[in-house]
mmCIF file of C-alpha atoms in Angstrom:
data_model
loop_
_atom_site.group_PDB
_atom_site.id
_atom_site.type_symbol
_atom_site.label_atom_id
_atom_site.label_comp_id
_atom_site.label_asym_id
_atom_site.label_seq_id
_atom_site.Cartn_x
_atom_site.Cartn_y
_atom_site.Cartn_z
ATOM 1 C CA UNK A 1 141.087 100.025 100.072
ATOM 2 C CA UNK A 2 138.932 97.032 101.005
ATOM 3 C CA UNK A 3 136.084 99.189 102.224
ATOM 4 C CA UNK A 4 134.057 98.534 105.370
ATOM 5 C CA UNK A 5 134.237 94.849 106.199
ATOM 6 C CA UNK A 6 131.514 93.079 108.131
ATOM 7 C CA UNK A 7 131.387 89.524 109.358
ATOM 8 C CA UNK A 8 129.669 87.188 109.215
ATOM 9 C CA UNK A 9 127.545 87.849 106.097
ATOM 10 C CA UNK A 10 124.834 85.558 107.365
ATOM 11 C CA UNK A 11 124.056 84.350 110.857
ATOM 12 C CA UNK A 12 121.328 81.948 111.909
ATOM 13 C CA UNK A 13 120.937 81.374 115.612
ATOM 14 C CA UNK A 14 118.429 80.057 118.072
ATOM 15 C CA UNK A 15 116.446 82.284 120.348
ATOM 16 C CA UNK A 16 118.284 82.949 123.576
ATOM 17 C CA UNK A 17 121.758 82.598 122.118
ATOM 18 C CA UNK A 18 124.369 85.332 122.102
ATOM 19 C CA UNK A 19 125.184 86.867 118.736
ATOM 20 C CA UNK A 20 128.227 88.994 117.917
ATOM 21 C CA UNK A 21 128.483 91.009 114.742
ATOM 22 C CA UNK A 22 131.812 92.449 113.674
ATOM 23 C CA UNK A 23 132.912 95.468 111.696
ATOM 24 C CA UNK A 24 136.223 96.786 110.429
ATOM 25 C CA UNK A 25 135.916 100.414 109.288
ATOM 26 C CA UNK A 26 138.000 102.077 106.619
ATOM 27 C CA UNK A 27 141.403 103.059 107.934
ATOM 28 C CA UNK A 28 141.520 106.723 108.891
ATOM 29 C CA UNK A 29 137.776 107.110 109.294
ATOM 30 C CA UNK A 30 136.890 108.745 112.589
ATOM 31 C CA UNK A 31 133.227 107.790 112.754
ATOM 32 C CA UNK A 32 131.571 104.398 112.882
ATOM 33 C CA UNK A 33 127.829 103.782 112.720
ATOM 34 C CA UNK A 34 125.690 100.703 113.333
ATOM 35 C CA UNK A 35 122.338 100.490 111.521
ATOM 36 C CA UNK A 36 119.559 97.943 111.476
ATOM 37 C CA UNK A 37 117.345 97.481 108.428
ATOM 38 C CA UNK A 38 113.957 95.778 108.430
ATOM 39 C CA UNK A 39 110.957 95.908 106.132
ATOM 40 C CA UNK A 40 108.807 97.367 108.889
ATOM 41 C CA UNK A 41 111.120 100.078 110.185
ATOM 42 C CA UNK A 42 113.517 100.727 107.338
ATOM 43 C CA UNK A 43 117.001 101.946 108.313
ATOM 44 C CA UNK A 44 117.449 102.631 112.020
ATOM 45 C CA UNK A 45 120.576 104.129 113.540
ATOM 46 C CA UNK A 46 121.475 102.079 116.602
ATOM 47 C CA UNK A 47 124.675 103.716 117.831
ATOM 48 C CA UNK A 48 127.643 105.651 116.579
ATOM 49 C CA UNK A 49 131.215 106.214 117.686
ATOM 50 C CA UNK A 50 133.651 109.051 117.210
ATOM 51 C CA UNK A 51 137.310 108.116 117.683
ATOM 52 C CA UNK A 52 136.256 104.887 119.406
ATOM 53 C CA UNK A 53 134.004 106.670 121.910
ATOM 54 C CA UNK A 54 130.250 106.017 121.843
ATOM 55 C CA UNK A 55 128.487 109.307 121.152
ATOM 56 C CA UNK A 56 124.827 108.409 120.857
ATOM 57 C CA UNK A 57 123.309 105.039 121.699
ATOM 58 C CA UNK A 58 119.714 106.228 121.930
ATOM 59 C CA UNK A 59 118.774 103.974 119.023
ATOM 60 C CA UNK A 60 119.780 100.777 120.790
ATOM 61 C CA UNK A 61 116.462 99.021 121.267
ATOM 62 C CA UNK A 62 117.057 97.588 124.723
ATOM 63 C CA UNK A 63 119.650 96.366 127.170
ATOM 64 C CA UNK A 64 120.079 93.138 125.258
ATOM 65 C CA UNK A 65 122.046 95.147 122.705
ATOM 66 C CA UNK A 66 125.567 96.390 123.349
ATOM 67 C CA UNK A 67 128.314 97.773 121.135
ATOM 68 C CA UNK A 68 132.002 98.308 121.649
ATOM 69 C CA UNK A 69 134.859 99.813 119.741
ATOM 70 C CA UNK A 70 138.085 98.767 121.487
ATOM 71 C CA UNK A 71 140.284 100.344 118.814
ATOM 72 C CA UNK A 72 140.083 102.336 115.596
ATOM 73 C CA UNK A 73 139.940 99.265 113.392
ATOM 74 C CA UNK A 74 137.311 97.097 115.055
ATOM 75 C CA UNK A 75 133.821 97.264 116.459
ATOM 76 C CA UNK A 76 131.317 94.689 117.673
ATOM 77 C CA UNK A 77 127.574 94.678 118.131
ATOM 78 C CA UNK A 78 126.368 92.057 120.566
ATOM 79 C CA UNK A 79 122.860 90.794 121.220
ATOM 80 C CA UNK A 80 122.373 88.718 124.354
ATOM 81 C CA UNK A 81 119.967 86.993 124.542
ATOM 82 C CA UNK A 82 118.732 87.111 120.964
ATOM 83 C CA UNK A 83 115.032 87.060 120.060
ATOM 84 C CA UNK A 84 113.200 86.383 116.776
ATOM 85 C CA UNK A 85 112.277 90.078 116.476
ATOM 86 C CA UNK A 86 115.981 90.886 116.242
ATOM 87 C CA UNK A 87 116.031 89.278 112.793
ATOM 88 C CA UNK A 88 117.203 91.978 110.383
ATOM 89 C CA UNK A 89 120.134 93.100 108.296
ATOM 90 C CA UNK A 90 122.711 94.950 110.358
ATOM 91 C CA UNK A 91 124.954 97.447 108.597
ATOM 92 C CA UNK A 92 128.118 99.097 109.718
ATOM 93 C CA UNK A 93 129.236 102.359 108.097
ATOM 94 C CA UNK A 94 132.174 104.679 108.567
ATOM 95 C CA UNK A 95 133.184 108.144 107.488
ATOM 96 C CA UNK A 96 136.074 110.607 107.884
ATOM 97 C CA UNK A 97 135.906 113.609 110.166
ATOM 98 C CA UNK A 98 134.563 115.807 107.372
ATOM 99 C CA UNK A 99 130.849 115.166 106.953
ATOM 100 C CA UNK A 100 130.856 116.059 103.277
ATOM 101 C CA UNK A 101 132.448 112.727 102.395
ATOM 102 C CA UNK A 102 129.320 110.809 103.244
ATOM 103 C CA UNK A 103 129.256 107.318 104.660
ATOM 104 C CA UNK A 104 130.765 104.111 103.315
ATOM 105 C CA UNK A 105 128.650 101.093 104.150
ATOM 106 C CA UNK A 106 129.617 97.503 104.630
ATOM 107 C CA UNK A 107 127.743 94.690 102.919
ATOM 108 C CA UNK A 108 125.770 93.915 106.043
ATOM 109 C CA UNK A 109 125.091 90.891 108.242
ATOM 110 C CA UNK A 110 121.765 89.162 107.720
ATOM 111 C CA UNK A 111 120.704 87.861 111.124
ATOM 112 C CA UNK A 112 117.972 85.268 111.498
ATOM 113 C CA UNK A 113 116.879 84.259 114.981
ATOM 114 C CA UNK A 114 114.714 81.148 115.041
ATOM 115 C CA UNK B 1 116.787 118.510 113.798
ATOM 116 C CA UNK B 2 116.377 117.534 110.183
ATOM 117 C CA UNK B 3 114.052 115.142 108.423
ATOM 118 C CA UNK B 4 113.715 113.582 104.994
ATOM 119 C CA UNK B 5 110.575 112.538 103.141
ATOM 120 C CA UNK B 6 110.679 110.369 100.083
ATOM 121 C CA UNK B 7 107.354 110.913 98.453
ATOM 122 C CA UNK B 8 107.060 107.578 96.658
ATOM 123 C CA UNK B 9 107.660 104.213 98.276
ATOM 124 C CA UNK B 10 107.567 102.384 94.937
ATOM 125 C CA UNK B 11 108.163 103.559 91.381
ATOM 126 C CA UNK B 12 107.626 101.109 88.531
ATOM 127 C CA UNK B 13 108.841 102.154 85.089
ATOM 128 C CA UNK B 14 109.572 100.572 81.747
ATOM 129 C CA UNK B 15 113.090 100.195 80.445
ATOM 130 C CA UNK B 16 114.456 103.260 78.615
ATOM 131 C CA UNK B 17 111.819 105.527 80.158
ATOM 132 C CA UNK B 18 112.821 108.557 82.221
ATOM 133 C CA UNK B 19 112.413 108.454 85.985
ATOM 134 C CA UNK B 20 112.271 110.912 88.857
ATOM 135 C CA UNK B 21 112.495 109.906 92.505
ATOM 136 C CA UNK B 22 111.310 112.647 94.792
ATOM 137 C CA UNK B 23 112.890 113.773 98.031
ATOM 138 C CA UNK B 24 111.987 116.660 100.325
ATOM 139 C CA UNK B 25 113.871 117.634 103.436
ATOM 140 C CA UNK B 26 113.477 119.969 106.351
ATOM 141 C CA UNK B 27 116.244 121.618 108.311
ATOM 142 C CA UNK B 28 116.774 124.913 110.063
ATOM 143 C CA UNK B 29 120.378 125.160 108.897
ATOM 144 C CA UNK B 30 122.370 124.607 105.739
ATOM 145 C CA UNK B 31 122.589 121.001 104.666
ATOM 146 C CA UNK B 32 124.510 118.457 102.680
ATOM 147 C CA UNK B 33 122.306 116.128 100.640
ATOM 148 C CA UNK B 34 123.001 112.602 99.442
ATOM 149 C CA UNK B 35 121.425 109.850 97.398
ATOM 150 C CA UNK B 36 122.352 106.254 98.077
ATOM 151 C CA UNK B 37 121.443 103.135 96.115
ATOM 152 C CA UNK B 38 120.995 99.661 97.561
ATOM 153 C CA UNK B 39 121.007 96.711 95.195
ATOM 154 C CA UNK B 40 119.481 93.445 96.433
ATOM 155 C CA UNK B 41 121.477 91.819 99.213
ATOM 156 C CA UNK B 42 124.069 94.586 99.255
ATOM 157 C CA UNK B 43 124.949 97.579 101.370
ATOM 158 C CA UNK B 44 124.187 101.178 100.489
ATOM 159 C CA UNK B 45 126.391 102.809 97.878
ATOM 160 C CA UNK B 46 126.813 106.547 97.410
ATOM 161 C CA UNK B 47 125.194 107.678 94.158
ATOM 162 C CA UNK B 48 125.792 111.426 94.361
ATOM 163 C CA UNK B 49 125.923 114.326 96.771
ATOM 164 C CA UNK B 50 125.257 118.033 96.954
ATOM 165 C CA UNK B 51 127.583 120.097 99.107
ATOM 166 C CA UNK B 52 127.492 123.588 97.609
ATOM 167 C CA UNK B 53 127.775 125.441 94.308
ATOM 168 C CA UNK B 54 125.935 124.239 91.211
ATOM 169 C CA UNK B 55 122.486 122.982 92.093
ATOM 170 C CA UNK B 56 122.637 120.224 89.477
ATOM 171 C CA UNK B 57 124.876 117.374 90.523
ATOM 172 C CA UNK B 58 125.799 114.345 88.496
ATOM 173 C CA UNK B 59 126.461 110.935 89.934
ATOM 174 C CA UNK B 60 127.314 107.441 88.879
ATOM 175 C CA UNK B 61 125.330 105.348 86.410
ATOM 176 C CA UNK B 62 123.881 108.371 84.615
ATOM 177 C CA UNK B 63 121.887 109.701 87.556
ATOM 178 C CA UNK B 64 121.641 113.362 88.427
ATOM 179 C CA UNK B 65 119.851 115.384 91.088
ATOM 180 C CA UNK B 66 118.838 118.977 91.458
ATOM 181 C CA UNK B 67 118.957 120.892 94.711
ATOM 182 C CA UNK B 68 116.126 123.368 95.085
ATOM 183 C CA UNK B 69 116.503 125.438 98.218
ATOM 184 C CA UNK B 70 113.179 127.247 97.954
ATOM 185 C CA UNK B 71 111.321 123.972 97.522
ATOM 186 C CA UNK B 72 113.585 122.145 99.990
ATOM 187 C CA UNK B 73 113.836 119.329 97.497
ATOM 188 C CA UNK B 74 116.558 117.119 96.056
ATOM 189 C CA UNK B 75 114.915 114.999 93.372
ATOM 190 C CA UNK B 76 116.848 112.255 91.607
ATOM 191 C CA UNK B 77 116.487 111.802 87.845
ATOM 192 C CA UNK B 78 117.678 109.607 85.040
ATOM 193 C CA UNK B 79 116.667 110.217 81.410
ATOM 194 C CA UNK B 80 116.640 106.545 80.408
ATOM 195 C CA UNK B 81 116.662 103.676 82.880
ATOM 196 C CA UNK B 82 117.978 100.152 82.501
ATOM 197 C CA UNK B 83 116.861 96.894 84.054
ATOM 198 C CA UNK B 84 120.029 97.021 86.146
ATOM 199 C CA UNK B 85 118.811 100.217 87.844
ATOM 200 C CA UNK B 86 116.253 98.184 89.761
ATOM 201 C CA UNK B 87 117.143 98.860 93.389
ATOM 202 C CA UNK B 88 116.121 100.792 96.460
ATOM 203 C CA UNK B 89 117.141 104.437 96.576
ATOM 204 C CA UNK B 90 117.633 106.435 99.762
ATOM 205 C CA UNK B 91 117.777 110.183 100.131
ATOM 206 C CA UNK B 92 119.737 111.495 103.124
ATOM 207 C CA UNK B 93 120.480 114.858 104.698
ATOM 208 C CA UNK B 94 123.265 115.991 106.984
ATOM 209 C CA UNK B 95 123.140 119.299 108.848
ATOM 210 C CA UNK B 96 125.878 120.941 110.900
ATOM 211 C CA UNK B 97 128.078 120.756 107.851
ATOM 212 C CA UNK B 98 131.673 119.974 108.676
ATOM 213 C CA UNK B 99 131.366 120.006 112.419
ATOM 214 C CA UNK B 100 132.122 116.804 114.195
ATOM 215 C CA UNK B 101 128.608 116.135 115.388
ATOM 216 C CA UNK B 102 126.862 115.870 112.032
ATOM 217 C CA UNK B 103 125.294 112.617 110.931
ATOM 218 C CA UNK B 104 122.973 111.488 108.179
ATOM 219 C CA UNK B 105 119.233 111.242 108.441
ATOM 220 C CA UNK B 106 117.816 108.839 105.878
ATOM 221 C CA UNK B 107 114.481 108.781 104.145
ATOM 222 C CA UNK B 108 112.400 105.625 104.083
ATOM 223 C CA UNK B 109 113.556 104.623 100.631
ATOM 224 C CA UNK B 110 112.007 104.335 97.178
ATOM 225 C CA UNK B 111 111.954 100.992 95.423
ATOM 226 C CA UNK B 112 112.595 101.539 91.714
ATOM 227 C CA UNK B 113 111.544 98.608 89.551
ATOM 228 C CA UNK B 114 112.442 98.709 85.877
ATOM 229 C CA UNK B 115 110.368 96.403 83.726
ATOM 230 C CA UNK B 116 111.261 95.188 80.225
#
């Protein structure tokens, strides 16, 4: 199993540009989570999906952020337009239906908005 | 709702010394408890978990943790640390057990730095 795969690993973009982060969860996992990690705020849950359906997006900071999960093997997190304060590491994680398995995290995407 | 408090934001220790990273949680229902480790420039990796049964759980890399229900704590310990243990450690709690709505709440992390 290749684990949770995120791309790109690093992204540098100019303020105002659209940014799309990608995630492939582990096959058979029913839940997918998007987190943001910064020094100031630590780990923040942005949104999570259950069987491709968004369940809770209350952590999405503002309308510039959107996430989709068109099928069980792919999810995107989009920021449009991007701002310097969006600079962070974005993690995707997935887990099976049973909560006692815990999450498996991807390696993250380090986003820098200049 | 549940919450997690990691009592130390930074823990410096010397190599081969013992270490304890403290975690307290609050929840009105039964919980699952987890410790994750994050090495520099990597994602979080599961270190160990408590689901039920024996209150002492062993994880990877020689770490162990003890669940104390009366103290609502889940402290992480290692009897002798190595330089390679330098990382950030996150405690997390999940309530609702096996129901579909459960999700993890993470603490703010403890940076463990092992010095030679």
